[in-house]
PDB file of C-alpha atoms in Angstrom:
ATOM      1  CA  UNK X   1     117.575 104.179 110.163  1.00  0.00           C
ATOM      2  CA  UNK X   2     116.087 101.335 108.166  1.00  0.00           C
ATOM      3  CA  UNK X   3     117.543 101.470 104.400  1.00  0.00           C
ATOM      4  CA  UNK X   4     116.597  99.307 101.592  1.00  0.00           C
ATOM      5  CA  UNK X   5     119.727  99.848  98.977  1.00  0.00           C
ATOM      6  CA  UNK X   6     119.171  97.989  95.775  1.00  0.00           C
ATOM      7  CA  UNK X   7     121.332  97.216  92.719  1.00  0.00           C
ATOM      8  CA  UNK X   8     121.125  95.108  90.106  1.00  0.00           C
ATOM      9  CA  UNK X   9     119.252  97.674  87.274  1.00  0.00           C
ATOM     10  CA  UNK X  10     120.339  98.195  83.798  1.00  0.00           C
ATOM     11  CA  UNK X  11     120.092  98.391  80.461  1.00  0.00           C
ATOM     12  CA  UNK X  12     119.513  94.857  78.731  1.00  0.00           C
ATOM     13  CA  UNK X  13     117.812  93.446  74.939  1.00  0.00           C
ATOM     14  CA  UNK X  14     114.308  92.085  75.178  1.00  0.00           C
ATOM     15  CA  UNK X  15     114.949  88.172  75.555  1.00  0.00           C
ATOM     16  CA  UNK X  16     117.492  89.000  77.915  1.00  0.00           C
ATOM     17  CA  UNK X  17     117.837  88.570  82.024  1.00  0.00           C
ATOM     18  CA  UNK X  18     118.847  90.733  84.732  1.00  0.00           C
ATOM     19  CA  UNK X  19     118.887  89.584  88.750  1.00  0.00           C
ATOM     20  CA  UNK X  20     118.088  93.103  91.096  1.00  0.00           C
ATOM     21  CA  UNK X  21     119.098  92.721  94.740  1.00  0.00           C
ATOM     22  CA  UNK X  22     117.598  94.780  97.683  1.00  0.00           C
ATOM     23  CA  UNK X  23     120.032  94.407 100.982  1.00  0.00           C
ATOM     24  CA  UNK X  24     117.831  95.640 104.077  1.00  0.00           C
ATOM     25  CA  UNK X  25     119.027  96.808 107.239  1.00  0.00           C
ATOM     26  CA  UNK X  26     117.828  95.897 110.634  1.00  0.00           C
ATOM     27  CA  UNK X  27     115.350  93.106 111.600  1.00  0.00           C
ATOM     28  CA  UNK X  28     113.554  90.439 109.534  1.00  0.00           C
ATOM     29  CA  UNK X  29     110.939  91.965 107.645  1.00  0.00           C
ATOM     30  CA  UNK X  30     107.524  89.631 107.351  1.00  0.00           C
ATOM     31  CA  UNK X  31     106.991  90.636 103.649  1.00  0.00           C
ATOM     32  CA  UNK X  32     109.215  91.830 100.575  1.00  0.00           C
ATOM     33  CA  UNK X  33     108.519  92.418  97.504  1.00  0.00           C
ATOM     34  CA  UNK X  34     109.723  94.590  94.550  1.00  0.00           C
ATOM     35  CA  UNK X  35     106.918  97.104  92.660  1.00  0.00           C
ATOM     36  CA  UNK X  36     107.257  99.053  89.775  1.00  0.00           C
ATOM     37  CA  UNK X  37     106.206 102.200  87.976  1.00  0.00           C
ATOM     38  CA  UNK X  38     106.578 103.975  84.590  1.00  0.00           C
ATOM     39  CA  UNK X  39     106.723 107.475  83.451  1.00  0.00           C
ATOM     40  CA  UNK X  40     102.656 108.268  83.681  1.00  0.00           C
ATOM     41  CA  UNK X  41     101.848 104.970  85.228  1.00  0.00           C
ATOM     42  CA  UNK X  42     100.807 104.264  88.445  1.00  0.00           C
ATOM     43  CA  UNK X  43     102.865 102.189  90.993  1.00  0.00           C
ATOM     44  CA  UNK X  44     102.035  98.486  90.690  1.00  0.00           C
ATOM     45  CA  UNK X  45     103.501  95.304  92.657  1.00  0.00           C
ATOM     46  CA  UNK X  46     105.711  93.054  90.709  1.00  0.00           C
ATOM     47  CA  UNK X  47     105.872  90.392  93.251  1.00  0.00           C
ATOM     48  CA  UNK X  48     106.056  89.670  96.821  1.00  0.00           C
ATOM     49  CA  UNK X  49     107.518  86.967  99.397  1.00  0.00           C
ATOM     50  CA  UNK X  50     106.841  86.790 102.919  1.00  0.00           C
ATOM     51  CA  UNK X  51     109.187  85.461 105.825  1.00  0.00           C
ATOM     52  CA  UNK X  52     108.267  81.940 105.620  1.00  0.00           C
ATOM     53  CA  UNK X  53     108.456  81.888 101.826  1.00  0.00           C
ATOM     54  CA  UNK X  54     105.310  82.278 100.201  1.00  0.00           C
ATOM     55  CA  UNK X  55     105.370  84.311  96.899  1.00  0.00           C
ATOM     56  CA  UNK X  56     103.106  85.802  94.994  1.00  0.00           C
ATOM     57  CA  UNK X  57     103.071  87.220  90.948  1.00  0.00           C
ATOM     58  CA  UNK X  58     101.592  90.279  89.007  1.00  0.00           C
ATOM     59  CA  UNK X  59     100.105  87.798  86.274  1.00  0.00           C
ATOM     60  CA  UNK X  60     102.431  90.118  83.637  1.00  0.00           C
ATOM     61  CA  UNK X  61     105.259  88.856  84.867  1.00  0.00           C
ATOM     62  CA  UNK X  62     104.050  85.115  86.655  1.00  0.00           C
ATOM     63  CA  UNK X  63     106.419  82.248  84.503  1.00  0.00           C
ATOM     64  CA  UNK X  64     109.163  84.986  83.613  1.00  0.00           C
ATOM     65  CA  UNK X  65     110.472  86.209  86.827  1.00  0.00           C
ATOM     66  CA  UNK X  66     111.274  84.793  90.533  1.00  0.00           C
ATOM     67  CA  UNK X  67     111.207  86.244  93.822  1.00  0.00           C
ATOM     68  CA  UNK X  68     113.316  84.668  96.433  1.00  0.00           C
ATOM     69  CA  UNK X  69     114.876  86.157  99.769  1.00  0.00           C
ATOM     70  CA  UNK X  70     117.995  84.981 101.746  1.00  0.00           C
ATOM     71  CA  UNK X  71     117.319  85.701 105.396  1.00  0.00           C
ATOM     72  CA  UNK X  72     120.813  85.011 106.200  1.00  0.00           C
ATOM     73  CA  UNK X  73     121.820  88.445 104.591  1.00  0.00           C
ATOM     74  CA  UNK X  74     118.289  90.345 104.960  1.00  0.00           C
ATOM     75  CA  UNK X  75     118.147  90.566 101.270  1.00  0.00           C
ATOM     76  CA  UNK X  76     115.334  89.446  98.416  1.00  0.00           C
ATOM     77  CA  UNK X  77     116.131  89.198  95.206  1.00  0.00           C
ATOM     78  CA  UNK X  78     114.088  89.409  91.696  1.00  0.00           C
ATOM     79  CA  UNK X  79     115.190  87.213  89.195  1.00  0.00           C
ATOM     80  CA  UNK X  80     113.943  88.604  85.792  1.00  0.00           C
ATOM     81  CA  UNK X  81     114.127  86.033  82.852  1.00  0.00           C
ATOM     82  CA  UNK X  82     112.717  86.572  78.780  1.00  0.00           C
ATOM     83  CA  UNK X  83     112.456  90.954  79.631  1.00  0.00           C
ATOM     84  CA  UNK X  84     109.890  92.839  77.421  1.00  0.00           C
ATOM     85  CA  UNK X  85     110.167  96.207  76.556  1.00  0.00           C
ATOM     86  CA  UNK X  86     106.468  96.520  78.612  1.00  0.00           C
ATOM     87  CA  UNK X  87     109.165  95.516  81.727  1.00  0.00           C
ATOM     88  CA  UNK X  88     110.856  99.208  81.463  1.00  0.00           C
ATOM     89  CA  UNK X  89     110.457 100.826  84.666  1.00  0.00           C
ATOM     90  CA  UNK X  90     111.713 102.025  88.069  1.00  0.00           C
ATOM     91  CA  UNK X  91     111.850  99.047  90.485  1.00  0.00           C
ATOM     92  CA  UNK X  92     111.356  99.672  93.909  1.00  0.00           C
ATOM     93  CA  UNK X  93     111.930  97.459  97.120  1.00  0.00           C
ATOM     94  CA  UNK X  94     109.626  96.979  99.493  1.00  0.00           C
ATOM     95  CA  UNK X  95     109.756  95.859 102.840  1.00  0.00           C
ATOM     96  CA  UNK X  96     106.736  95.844 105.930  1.00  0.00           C
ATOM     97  CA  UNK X  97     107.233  94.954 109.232  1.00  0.00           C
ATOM     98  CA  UNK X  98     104.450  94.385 112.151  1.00  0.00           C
ATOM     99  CA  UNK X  99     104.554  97.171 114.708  1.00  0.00           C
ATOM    100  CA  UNK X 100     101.951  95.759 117.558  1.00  0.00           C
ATOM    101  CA  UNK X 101      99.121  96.082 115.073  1.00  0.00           C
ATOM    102  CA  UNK X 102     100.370  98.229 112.636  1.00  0.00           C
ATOM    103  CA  UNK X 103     102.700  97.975 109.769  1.00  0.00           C
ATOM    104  CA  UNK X 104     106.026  99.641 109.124  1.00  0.00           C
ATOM    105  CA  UNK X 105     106.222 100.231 105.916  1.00  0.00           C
ATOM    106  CA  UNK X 106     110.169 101.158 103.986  1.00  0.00           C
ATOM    107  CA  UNK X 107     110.811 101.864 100.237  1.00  0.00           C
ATOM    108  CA  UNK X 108     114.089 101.666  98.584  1.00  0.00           C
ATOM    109  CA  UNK X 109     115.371 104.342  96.572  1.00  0.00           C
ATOM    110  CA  UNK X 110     114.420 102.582  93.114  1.00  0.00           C
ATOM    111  CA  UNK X 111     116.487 101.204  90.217  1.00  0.00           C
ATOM    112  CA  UNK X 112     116.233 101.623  86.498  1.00  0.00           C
ATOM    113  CA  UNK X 113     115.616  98.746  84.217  1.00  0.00           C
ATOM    114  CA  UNK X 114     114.976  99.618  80.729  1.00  0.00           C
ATOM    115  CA  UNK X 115     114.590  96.877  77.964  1.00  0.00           C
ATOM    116  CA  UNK X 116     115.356  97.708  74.244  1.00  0.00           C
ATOM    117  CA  UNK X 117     114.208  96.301  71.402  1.00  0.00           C
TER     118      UNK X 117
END
């Protein structure tokens, strides 16, 4: 019953920006964050924020793109400024939640961002 639905993924020249959204359903989630994974390539994070704010950057991508969250709506965002075609990849949202001592852990279905040259 918990659904991550993102948006946001395209096609777009190197140099150039795109902004992906993931809306979540249900409660506020302590961390989100959005990873990412190529054809042959493992999955890797891209970046992550927690409730309160605090982010944190693959060093790829640290300077060139923003992670942000608007509690108000349940929804994190990834702000993705100068692209390189090394940025093509299936974006996924993430989302964990503390269960007692465990963590709940959701995926969204993924979005498609390629870069061209």
């Amino acid at each position: 019953q918990v659904q991550l639905v993102e948006s946001g993924g395209g096609l777009v020249q190197a140099g150039g920006s795109l902004r992906l959204s993931c809306a979540a359903s249900g409660s506020i989630f302590g961390t989100m964050g959005w990873y990412r994974q190529a054809p042959g390539k493992q999955r890797d994070v891209v970046a992550t924020i927690t409730s309160g704010g605090i982010t944190n950057y693959a060093d790829s991508v640290k300077g060139r793109f923003t992670i942000s969250r608007d509690n108000a709506k349940n929804t994190v965002y990834l702000q993705m400024n100068s692209l390189k075609r090394e940025d093509t990849a299936v974006y996924l949202c993430n989302a964990r939640s503390l269960n007692g001592i465990t963590w709940d852990v959701y995926w969204g279905q993924g979005t498609q961002v390629t870069v061209s040259s």
